[in-house]
Short mmCIF file of C-alpha atoms and ligand atoms in Angstrom, two decimals:
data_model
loop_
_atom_site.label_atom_id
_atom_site.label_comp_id
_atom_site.label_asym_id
_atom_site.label_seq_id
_atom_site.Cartn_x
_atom_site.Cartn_y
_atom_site.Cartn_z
CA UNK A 44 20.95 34.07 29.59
CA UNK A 45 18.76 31.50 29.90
CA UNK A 46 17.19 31.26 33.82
CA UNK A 47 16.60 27.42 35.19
CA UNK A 48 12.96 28.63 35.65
CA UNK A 49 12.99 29.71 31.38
CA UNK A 50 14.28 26.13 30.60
CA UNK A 51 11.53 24.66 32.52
CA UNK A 52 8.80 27.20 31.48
CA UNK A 53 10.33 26.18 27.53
CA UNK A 54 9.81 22.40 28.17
CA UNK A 55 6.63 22.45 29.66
CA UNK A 56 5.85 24.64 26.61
CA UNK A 57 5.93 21.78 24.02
CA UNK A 58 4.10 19.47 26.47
CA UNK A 59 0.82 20.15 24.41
CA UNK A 60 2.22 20.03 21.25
CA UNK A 61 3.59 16.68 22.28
CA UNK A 62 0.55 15.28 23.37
CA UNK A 63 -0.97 16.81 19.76
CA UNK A 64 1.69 14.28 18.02
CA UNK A 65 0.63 11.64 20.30
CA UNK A 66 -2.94 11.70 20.39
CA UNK A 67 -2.75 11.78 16.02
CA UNK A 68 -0.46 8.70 15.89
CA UNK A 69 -2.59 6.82 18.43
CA UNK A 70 -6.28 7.98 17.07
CA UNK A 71 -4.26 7.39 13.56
CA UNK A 72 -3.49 3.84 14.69
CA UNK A 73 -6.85 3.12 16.45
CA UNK A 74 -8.74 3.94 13.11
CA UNK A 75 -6.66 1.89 11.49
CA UNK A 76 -6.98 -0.63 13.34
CA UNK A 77 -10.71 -0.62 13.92
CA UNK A 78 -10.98 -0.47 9.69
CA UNK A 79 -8.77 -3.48 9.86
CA UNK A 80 -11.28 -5.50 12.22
CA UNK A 81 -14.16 -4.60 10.71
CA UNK A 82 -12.82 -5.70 7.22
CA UNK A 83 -12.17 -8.81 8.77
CA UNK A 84 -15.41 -8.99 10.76
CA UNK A 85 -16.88 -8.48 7.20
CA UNK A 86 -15.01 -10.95 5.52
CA UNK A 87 -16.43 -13.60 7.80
CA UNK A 88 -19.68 -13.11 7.75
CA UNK A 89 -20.17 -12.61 4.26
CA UNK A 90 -22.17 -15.08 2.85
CA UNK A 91 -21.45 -17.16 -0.28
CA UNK A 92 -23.41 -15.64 -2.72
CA UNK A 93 -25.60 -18.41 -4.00
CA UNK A 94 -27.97 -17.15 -6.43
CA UNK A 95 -31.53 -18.58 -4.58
CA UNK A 96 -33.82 -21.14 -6.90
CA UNK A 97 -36.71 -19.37 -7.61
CA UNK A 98 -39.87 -20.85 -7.70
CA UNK A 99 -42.24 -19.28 -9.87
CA UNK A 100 -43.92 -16.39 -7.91
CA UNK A 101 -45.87 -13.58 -9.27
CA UNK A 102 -45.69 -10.25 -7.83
CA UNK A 103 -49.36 -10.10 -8.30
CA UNK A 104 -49.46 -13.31 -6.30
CA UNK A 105 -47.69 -12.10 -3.75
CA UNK A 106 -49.15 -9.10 -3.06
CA UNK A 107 -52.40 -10.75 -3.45
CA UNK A 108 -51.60 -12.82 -0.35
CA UNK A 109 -52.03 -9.69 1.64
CA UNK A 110 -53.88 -9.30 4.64
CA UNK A 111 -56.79 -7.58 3.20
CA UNK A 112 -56.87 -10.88 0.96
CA UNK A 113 -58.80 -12.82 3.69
CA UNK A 114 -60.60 -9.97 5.26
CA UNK A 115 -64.25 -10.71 4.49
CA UNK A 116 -63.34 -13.99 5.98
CA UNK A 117 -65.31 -14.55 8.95
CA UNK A 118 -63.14 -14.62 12.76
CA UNK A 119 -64.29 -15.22 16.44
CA UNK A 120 -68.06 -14.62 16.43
CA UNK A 121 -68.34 -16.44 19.32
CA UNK A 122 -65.97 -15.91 21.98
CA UNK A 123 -65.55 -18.36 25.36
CA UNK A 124 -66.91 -16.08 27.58
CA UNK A 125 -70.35 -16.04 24.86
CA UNK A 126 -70.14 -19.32 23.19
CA UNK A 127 -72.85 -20.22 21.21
CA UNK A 128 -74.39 -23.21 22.48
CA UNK A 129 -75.31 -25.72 18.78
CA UNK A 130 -77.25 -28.75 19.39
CA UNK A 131 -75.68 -32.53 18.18
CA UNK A 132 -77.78 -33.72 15.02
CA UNK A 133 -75.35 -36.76 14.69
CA UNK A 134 -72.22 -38.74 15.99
CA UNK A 135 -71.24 -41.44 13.98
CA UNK A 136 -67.83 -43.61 13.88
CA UNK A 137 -65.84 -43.01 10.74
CA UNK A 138 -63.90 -46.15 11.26
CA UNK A 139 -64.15 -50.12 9.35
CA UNK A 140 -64.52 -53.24 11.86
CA UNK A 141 -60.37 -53.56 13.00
CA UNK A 142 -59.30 -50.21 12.95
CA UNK A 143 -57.26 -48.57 15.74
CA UNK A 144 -59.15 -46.59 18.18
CA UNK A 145 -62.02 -44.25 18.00
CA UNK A 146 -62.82 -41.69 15.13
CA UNK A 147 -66.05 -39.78 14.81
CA UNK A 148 -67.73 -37.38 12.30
CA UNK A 149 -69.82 -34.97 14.48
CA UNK A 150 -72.42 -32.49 13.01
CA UNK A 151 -73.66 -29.58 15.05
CA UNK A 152 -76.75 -27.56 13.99
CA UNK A 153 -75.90 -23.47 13.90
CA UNK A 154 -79.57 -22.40 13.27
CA UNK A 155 -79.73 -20.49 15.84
CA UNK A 156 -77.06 -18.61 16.37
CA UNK A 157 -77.55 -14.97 16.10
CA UNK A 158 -74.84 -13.41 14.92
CA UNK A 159 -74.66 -16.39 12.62
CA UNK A 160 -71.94 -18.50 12.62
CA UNK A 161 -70.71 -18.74 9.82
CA UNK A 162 -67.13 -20.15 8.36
CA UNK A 163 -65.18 -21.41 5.12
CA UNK A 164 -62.82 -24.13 4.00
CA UNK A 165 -60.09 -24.47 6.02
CA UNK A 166 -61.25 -22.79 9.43
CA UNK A 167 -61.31 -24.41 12.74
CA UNK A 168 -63.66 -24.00 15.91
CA UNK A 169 -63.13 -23.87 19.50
CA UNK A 170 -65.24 -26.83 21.70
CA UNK A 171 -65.86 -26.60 25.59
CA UNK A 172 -65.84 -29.61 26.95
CA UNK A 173 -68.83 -29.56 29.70
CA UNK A 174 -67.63 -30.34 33.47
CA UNK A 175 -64.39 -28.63 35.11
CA UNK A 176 -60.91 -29.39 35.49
CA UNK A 177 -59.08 -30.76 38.38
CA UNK A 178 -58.61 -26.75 39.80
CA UNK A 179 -62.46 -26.72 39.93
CA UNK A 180 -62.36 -24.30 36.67
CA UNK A 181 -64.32 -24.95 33.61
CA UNK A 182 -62.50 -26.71 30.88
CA UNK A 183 -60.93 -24.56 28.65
CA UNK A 184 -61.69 -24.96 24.75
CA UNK A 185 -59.93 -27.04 22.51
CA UNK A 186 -59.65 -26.44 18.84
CA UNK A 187 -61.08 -28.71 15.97
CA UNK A 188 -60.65 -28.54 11.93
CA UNK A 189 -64.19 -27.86 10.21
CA UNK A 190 -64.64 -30.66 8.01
CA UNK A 191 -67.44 -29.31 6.35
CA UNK A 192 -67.53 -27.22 3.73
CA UNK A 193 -70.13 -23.68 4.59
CA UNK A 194 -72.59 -25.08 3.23
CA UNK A 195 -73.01 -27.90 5.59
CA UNK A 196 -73.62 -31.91 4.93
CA UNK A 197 -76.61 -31.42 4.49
CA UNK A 198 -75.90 -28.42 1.66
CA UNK A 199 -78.23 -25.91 3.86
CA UNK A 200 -75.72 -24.07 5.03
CA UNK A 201 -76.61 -24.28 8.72
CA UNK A 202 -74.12 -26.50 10.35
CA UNK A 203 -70.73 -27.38 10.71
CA UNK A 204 -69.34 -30.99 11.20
CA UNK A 205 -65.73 -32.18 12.85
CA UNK A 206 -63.65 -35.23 12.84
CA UNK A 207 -62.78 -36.24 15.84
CA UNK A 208 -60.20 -38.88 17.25
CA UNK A 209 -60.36 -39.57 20.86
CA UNK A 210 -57.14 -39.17 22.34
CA UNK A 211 -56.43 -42.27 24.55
CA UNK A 212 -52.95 -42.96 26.29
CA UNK A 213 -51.31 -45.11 28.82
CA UNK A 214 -49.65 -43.37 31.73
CA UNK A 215 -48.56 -45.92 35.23
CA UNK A 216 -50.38 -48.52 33.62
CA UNK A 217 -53.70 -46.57 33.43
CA UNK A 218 -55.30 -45.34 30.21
CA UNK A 219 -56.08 -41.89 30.20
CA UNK A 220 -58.64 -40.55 27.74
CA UNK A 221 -58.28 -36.96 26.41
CA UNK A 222 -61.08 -34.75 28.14
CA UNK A 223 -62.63 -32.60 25.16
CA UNK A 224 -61.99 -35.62 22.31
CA UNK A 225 -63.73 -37.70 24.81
CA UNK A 226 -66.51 -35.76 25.40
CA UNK A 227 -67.07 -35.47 21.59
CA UNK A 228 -66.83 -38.99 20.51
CA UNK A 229 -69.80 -39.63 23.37
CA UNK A 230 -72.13 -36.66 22.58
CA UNK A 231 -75.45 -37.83 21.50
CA UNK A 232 -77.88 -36.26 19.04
CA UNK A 233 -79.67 -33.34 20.72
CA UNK A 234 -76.84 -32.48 22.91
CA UNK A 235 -76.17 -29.03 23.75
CA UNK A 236 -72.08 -28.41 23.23
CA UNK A 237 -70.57 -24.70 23.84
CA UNK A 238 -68.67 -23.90 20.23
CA UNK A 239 -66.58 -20.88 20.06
CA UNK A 240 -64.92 -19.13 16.50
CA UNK A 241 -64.27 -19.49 13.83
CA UNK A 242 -60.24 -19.29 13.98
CA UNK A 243 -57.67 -19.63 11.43
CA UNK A 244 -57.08 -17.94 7.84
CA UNK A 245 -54.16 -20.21 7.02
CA UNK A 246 -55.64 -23.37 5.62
CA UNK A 247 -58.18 -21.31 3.50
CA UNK A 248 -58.12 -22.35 -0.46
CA UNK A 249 -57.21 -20.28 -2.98
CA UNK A 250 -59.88 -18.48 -5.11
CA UNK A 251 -58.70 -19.58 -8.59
CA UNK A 252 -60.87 -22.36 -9.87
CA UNK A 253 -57.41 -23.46 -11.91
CA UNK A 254 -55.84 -23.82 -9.31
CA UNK A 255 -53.58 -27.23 -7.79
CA UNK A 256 -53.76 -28.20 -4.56
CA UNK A 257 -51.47 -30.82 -2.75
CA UNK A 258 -52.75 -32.11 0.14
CA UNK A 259 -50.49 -33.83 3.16
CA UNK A 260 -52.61 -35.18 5.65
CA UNK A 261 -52.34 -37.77 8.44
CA UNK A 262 -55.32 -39.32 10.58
CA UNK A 263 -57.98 -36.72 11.68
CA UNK A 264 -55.65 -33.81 9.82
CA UNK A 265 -58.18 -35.23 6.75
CA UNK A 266 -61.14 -32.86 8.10
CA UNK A 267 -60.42 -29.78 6.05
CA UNK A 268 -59.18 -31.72 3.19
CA UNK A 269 -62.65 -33.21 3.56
CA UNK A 270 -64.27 -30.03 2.88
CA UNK A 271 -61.52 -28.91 0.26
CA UNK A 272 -62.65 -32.16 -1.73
CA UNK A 273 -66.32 -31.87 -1.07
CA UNK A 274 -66.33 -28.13 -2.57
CA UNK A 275 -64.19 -29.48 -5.45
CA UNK A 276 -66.07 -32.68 -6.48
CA UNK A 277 -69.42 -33.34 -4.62
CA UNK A 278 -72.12 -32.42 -6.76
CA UNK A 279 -74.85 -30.69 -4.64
CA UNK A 280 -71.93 -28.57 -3.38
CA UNK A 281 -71.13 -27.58 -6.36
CA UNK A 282 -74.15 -26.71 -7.49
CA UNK A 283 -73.92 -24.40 -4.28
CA UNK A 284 -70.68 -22.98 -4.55
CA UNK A 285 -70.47 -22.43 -8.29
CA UNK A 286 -66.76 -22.96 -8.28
CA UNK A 287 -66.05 -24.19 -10.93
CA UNK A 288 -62.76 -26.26 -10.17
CA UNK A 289 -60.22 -27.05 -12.98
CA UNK A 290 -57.10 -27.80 -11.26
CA UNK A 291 -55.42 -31.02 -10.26
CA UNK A 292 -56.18 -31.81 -6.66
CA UNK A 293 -53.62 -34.58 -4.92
CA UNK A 294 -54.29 -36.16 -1.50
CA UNK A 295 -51.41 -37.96 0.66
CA UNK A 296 -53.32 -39.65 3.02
CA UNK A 297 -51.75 -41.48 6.32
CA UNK A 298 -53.71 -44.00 7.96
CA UNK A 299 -52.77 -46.62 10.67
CA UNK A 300 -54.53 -49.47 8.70
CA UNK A 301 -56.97 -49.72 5.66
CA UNK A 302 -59.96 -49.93 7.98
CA UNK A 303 -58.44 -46.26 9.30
CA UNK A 304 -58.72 -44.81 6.10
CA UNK A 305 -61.37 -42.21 6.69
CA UNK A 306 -64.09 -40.94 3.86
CA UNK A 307 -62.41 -43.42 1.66
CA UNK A 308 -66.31 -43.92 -0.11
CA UNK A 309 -66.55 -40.07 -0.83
CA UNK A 310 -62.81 -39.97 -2.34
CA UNK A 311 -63.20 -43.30 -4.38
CA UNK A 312 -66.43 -41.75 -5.77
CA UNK A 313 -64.60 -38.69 -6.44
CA UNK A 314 -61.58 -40.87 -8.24
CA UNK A 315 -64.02 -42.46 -10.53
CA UNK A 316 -65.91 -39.09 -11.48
CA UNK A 317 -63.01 -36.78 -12.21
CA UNK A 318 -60.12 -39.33 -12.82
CA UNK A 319 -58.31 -36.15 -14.98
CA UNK A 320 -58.85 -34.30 -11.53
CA UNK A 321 -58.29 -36.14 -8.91
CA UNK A 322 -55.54 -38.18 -7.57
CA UNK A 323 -55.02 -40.04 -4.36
CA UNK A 324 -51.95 -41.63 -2.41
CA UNK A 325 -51.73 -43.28 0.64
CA UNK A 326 -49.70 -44.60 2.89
CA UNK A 327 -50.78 -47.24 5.19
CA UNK A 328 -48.43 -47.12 8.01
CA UNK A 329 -49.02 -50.66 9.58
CA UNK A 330 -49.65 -52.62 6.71
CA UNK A 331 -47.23 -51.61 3.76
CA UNK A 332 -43.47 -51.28 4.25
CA UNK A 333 -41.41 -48.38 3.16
CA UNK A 334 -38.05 -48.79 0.91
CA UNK A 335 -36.03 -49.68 4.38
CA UNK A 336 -38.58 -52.07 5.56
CA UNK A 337 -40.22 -49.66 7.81
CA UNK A 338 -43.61 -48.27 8.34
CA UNK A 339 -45.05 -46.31 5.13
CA UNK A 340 -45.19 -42.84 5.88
CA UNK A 341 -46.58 -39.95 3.52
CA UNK A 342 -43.47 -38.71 3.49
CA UNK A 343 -41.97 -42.03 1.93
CA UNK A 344 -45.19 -41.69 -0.60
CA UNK A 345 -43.33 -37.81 -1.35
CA UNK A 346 -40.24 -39.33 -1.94
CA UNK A 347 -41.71 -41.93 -4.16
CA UNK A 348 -43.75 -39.01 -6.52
CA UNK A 349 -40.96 -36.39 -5.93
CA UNK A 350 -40.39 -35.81 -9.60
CA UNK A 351 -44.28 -35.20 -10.19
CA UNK A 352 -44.71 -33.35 -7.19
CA UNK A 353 -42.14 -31.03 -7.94
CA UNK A 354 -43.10 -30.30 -11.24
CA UNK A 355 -46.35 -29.40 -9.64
CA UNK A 356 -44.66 -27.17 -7.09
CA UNK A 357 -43.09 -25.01 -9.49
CA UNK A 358 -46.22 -23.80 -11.05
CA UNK A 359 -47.53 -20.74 -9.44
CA UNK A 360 -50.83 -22.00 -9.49
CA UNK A 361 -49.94 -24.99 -6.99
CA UNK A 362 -50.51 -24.69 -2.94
CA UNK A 363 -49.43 -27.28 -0.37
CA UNK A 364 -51.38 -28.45 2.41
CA UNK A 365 -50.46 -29.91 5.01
CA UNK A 366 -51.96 -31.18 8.16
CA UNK A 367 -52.34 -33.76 10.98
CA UNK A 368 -49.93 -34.95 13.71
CA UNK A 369 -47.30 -32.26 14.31
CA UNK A 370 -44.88 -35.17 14.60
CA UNK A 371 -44.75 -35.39 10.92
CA UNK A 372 -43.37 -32.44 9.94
CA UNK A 373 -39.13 -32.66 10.12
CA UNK A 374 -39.98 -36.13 7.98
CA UNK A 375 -42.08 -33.97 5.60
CA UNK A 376 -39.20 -31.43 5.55
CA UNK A 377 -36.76 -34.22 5.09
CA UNK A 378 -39.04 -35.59 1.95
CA UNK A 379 -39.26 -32.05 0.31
CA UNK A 380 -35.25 -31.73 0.39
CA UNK A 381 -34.19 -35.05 -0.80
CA UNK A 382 -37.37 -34.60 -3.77
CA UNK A 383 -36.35 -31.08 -3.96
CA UNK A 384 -32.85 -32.04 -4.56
CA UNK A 385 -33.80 -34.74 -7.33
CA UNK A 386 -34.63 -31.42 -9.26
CA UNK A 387 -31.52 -29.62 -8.17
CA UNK A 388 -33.75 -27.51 -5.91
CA UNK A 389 -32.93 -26.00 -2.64
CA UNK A 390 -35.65 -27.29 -0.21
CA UNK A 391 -34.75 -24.86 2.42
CA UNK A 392 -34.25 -21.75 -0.13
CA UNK A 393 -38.18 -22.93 -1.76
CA UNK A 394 -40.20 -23.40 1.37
CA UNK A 395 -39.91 -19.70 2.48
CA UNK A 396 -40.69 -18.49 -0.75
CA UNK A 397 -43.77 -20.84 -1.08
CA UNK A 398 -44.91 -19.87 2.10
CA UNK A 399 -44.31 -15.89 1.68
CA UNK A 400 -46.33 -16.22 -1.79
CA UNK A 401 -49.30 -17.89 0.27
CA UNK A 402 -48.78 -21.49 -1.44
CA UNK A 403 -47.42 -23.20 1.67
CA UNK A 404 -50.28 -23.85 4.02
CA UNK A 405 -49.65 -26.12 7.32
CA UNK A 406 -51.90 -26.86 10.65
CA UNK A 407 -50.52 -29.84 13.07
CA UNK A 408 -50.80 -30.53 16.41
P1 FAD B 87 -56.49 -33.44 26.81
O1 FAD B 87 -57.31 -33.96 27.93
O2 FAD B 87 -56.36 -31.98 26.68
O3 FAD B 87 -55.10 -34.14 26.88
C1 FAD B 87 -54.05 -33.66 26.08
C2 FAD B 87 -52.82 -33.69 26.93
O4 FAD B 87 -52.52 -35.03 27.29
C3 FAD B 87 -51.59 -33.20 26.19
O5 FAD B 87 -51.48 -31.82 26.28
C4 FAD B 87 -50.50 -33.91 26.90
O6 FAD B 87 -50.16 -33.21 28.06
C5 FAD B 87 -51.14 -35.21 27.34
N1 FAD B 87 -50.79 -36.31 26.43
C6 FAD B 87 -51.24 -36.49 25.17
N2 FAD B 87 -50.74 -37.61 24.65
C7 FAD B 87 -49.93 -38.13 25.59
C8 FAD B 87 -49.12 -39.28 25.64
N3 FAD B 87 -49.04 -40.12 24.61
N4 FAD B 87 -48.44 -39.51 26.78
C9 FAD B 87 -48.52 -38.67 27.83
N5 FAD B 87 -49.27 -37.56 27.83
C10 FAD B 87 -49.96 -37.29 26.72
N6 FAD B 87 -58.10 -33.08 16.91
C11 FAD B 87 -58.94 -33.89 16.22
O7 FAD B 87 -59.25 -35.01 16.68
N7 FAD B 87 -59.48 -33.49 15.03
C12 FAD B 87 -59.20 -32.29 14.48
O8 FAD B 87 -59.70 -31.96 13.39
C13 FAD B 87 -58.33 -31.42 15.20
N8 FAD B 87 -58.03 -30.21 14.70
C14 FAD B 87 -57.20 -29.38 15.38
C15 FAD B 87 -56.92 -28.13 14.85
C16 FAD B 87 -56.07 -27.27 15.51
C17 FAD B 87 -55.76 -25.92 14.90
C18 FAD B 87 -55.49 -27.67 16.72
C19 FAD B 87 -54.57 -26.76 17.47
C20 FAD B 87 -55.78 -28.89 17.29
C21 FAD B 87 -56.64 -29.78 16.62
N9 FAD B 87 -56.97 -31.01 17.15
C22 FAD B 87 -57.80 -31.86 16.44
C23 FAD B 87 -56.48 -31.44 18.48
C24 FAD B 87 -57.51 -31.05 19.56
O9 FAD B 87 -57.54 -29.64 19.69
C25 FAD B 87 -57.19 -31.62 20.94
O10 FAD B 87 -55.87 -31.23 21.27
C26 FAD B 87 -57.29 -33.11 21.03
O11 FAD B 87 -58.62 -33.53 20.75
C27 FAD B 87 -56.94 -33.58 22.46
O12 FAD B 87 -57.75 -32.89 23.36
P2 FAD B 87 -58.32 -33.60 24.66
O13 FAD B 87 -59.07 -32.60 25.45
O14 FAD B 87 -59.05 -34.86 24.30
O15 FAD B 87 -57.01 -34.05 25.41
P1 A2P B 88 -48.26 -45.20 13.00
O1 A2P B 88 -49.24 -44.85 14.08
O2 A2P B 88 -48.51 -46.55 12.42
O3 A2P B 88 -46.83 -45.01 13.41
P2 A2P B 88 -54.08 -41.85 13.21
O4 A2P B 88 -54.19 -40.44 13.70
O5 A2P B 88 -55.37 -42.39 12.71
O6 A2P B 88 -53.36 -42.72 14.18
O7 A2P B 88 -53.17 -41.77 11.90
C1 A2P B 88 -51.93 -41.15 11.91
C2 A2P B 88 -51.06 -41.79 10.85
O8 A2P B 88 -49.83 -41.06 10.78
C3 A2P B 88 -50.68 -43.21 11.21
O9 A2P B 88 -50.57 -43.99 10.04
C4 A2P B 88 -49.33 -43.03 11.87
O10 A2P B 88 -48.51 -44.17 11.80
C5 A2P B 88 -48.75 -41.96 10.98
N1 A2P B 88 -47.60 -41.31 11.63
C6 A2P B 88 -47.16 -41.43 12.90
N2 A2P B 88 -46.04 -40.72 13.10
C7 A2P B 88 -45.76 -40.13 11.90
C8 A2P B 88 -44.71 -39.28 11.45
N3 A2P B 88 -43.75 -38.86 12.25
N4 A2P B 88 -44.73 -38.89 10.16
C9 A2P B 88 -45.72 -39.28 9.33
N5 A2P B 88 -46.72 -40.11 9.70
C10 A2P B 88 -46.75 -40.52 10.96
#
């Protein structure tokens, strides 16, 4: 006979097994579930596979581009708490009677710096501007492209010159001039001005003497394509450098007006002595007209060469340069995909690759 108390001790009995059955279907269900969600998740996010465009890039090239690539070059040997103080030996406008403001090629003497400062193609140095700033604090440094090549203008390998535009704008009906661009453009020979570095590894030229080199520059963004040229065509520094340079060099140069261009005597000079070498476009913003009407750009001069230029891009042995006002750059970008497109490139696939394989080289600011 079966006691209330049995029945109740015989239920409670298959409580556990019931919550066994439960627990499966529901951990069953979850899993399920969760699988189901994450398919889907999956299935989103998948991207199309698009096989990427590559442009041609060595592994050697690649791995080349390492850091220990650039590691004899040299990198803050003067610091702003020890900057080395190099004497003005001149200060001369770069500019043609009715050109637009106030651009100046300034050469400081580095005899006597100890450590020596020295510095290569494509590296910048840091400039304190004498006086303090409106907290009473000294002015902090600004930086300037070298547009020198190491060897100096004068080939002795002792100084180091910069082009410098003064920075003027109007603000409540004032004109404000920039403090350190300022201070530059007025410097006179024999001047003692603090200069810090060199900075920078990512505007430095390749080694190989074969190799091309695109240049994008606007205004005062010219200085290390100064030096790039002088080391590639200028005799005495040749003789100096003993690179021997074989490739195809192509300047984009943006000026405001013709009497802006800047070193235009040097580059014609180079034009006429290595025509096979050597070619230059520019893009004179306030006197030629674009294909809408508007002001010529270096990107519109892109657009215009984009079938050349790209051929150029996809040999390995071809770097971009670009530099100048950082304004420039989503028109650049916007150049580079419609030219990129012409060849059924992928502008925004190719620029990473360029730039991970060390051929895609930019400083604006
Ligand atoms: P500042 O007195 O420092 O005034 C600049 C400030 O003024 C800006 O920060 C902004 O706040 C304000 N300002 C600027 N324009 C306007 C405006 N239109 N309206 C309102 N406010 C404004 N310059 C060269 O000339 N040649 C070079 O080769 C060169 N190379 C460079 C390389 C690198 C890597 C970098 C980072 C910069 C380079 N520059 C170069 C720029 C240079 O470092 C200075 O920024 C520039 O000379 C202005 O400094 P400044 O002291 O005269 O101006
Ligand atoms: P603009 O000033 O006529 O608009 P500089 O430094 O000597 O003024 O030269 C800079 C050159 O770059 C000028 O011709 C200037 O044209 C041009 N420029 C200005 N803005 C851009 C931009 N966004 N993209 C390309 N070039 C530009």
């Amino acid at each position: 006979m079966y006691s209330q108390a049995k029945v109740i001790a015989g239920g409670l009995a298959h409580i556990p097994v019931l919550i066994a059955v439960f627990y499966f279907i529901l951990t069953t269900f979850n899993k399920r579930a969760l699988k189901f969600v994450e398919e889907a998740k999956t299935k989103k996010s998948e991207p199309k596979v698009v096989e990427p465009q590559k442009v041609a890039v060595s592994k050697t090239e690649s791995t080349k581009v390492g850091k220990k690539k650039h590691a004899n070059v040299p990198v803050n040997i003067y610091r702003p708490k020890t900057p080395y103080e190099g004497t003005v030996l001149e200060n001369y406008s770069l500019l043609k009677e009715g050109a637009i403001g106030r651009v100046n090629h300034i050469t400081f003497d580095l005899k006597d710096s100890d450590p020596f400062l020295n510095y290569v193609e494509g590296q910048s140095i840091g400039i304190m501007p004498a006086g303090e700033d409106s907290n009473g604090k000294p002015h902090k440094l600004r930086l300037y492209s070298i547009a020198s090549t190491r060897h100096g203008d004068n080939f002795n390998g002792n100084t180091v010159s910069l082009c410098v535009r003064q920075l003027q704008y109007e603000k409540d009906g004032e004109t404000i001039n920039g403090v350190c661009s300022t201070y530059l453009c007025d410097i006179k020979p024999g001047d003692k001005v603090k200069i810090t570095g060199p900075v920078g590894k990512e505007m430095l030229l390749p080694d190989e003497e074969d190799a091309n080199i695109v240049m994008l520059a606007t205004g005062t963004g010219i200085a290390p394509m100064r030096a790039y040229l002088r080391r590639m065509f200028e005799a005495t520094e040749k003789e100096k450098n003993k690179w021997n340079f074989k490739g195809k060099a192509w300047l984009f140069m943006g000026a405001p007006k013709s009497a802006n261009l800047l070193y235009e005597e040097d580059f014609q000079r180079y034009l006429n002595e290595y025509p096979d070498n050597f070619k230059y476009t520019k893009a004179i913003s306030r006197e030629q007209q674009n294909a809408k009407g508007g002001r010529m750009y270096i990107q519109d001069r892109v657009l215009e060469s984009a079938n050349e230029l790209f051929d150029m891009i996809e040999d390995e042995k071809t770097h971009i340069y670009l530099c100048g006002l950082k304004g420039m750059e989503p028109g650049i970008d916007e150049a580079m995909t419609k030219a990129a497109e012409e060849k059924g490139l992928n502008w925004s696939e190719l620029r990473p690759q360029l730039k991970k394989a060390g051929r895609w080289h930019v400083e604006t600011y």
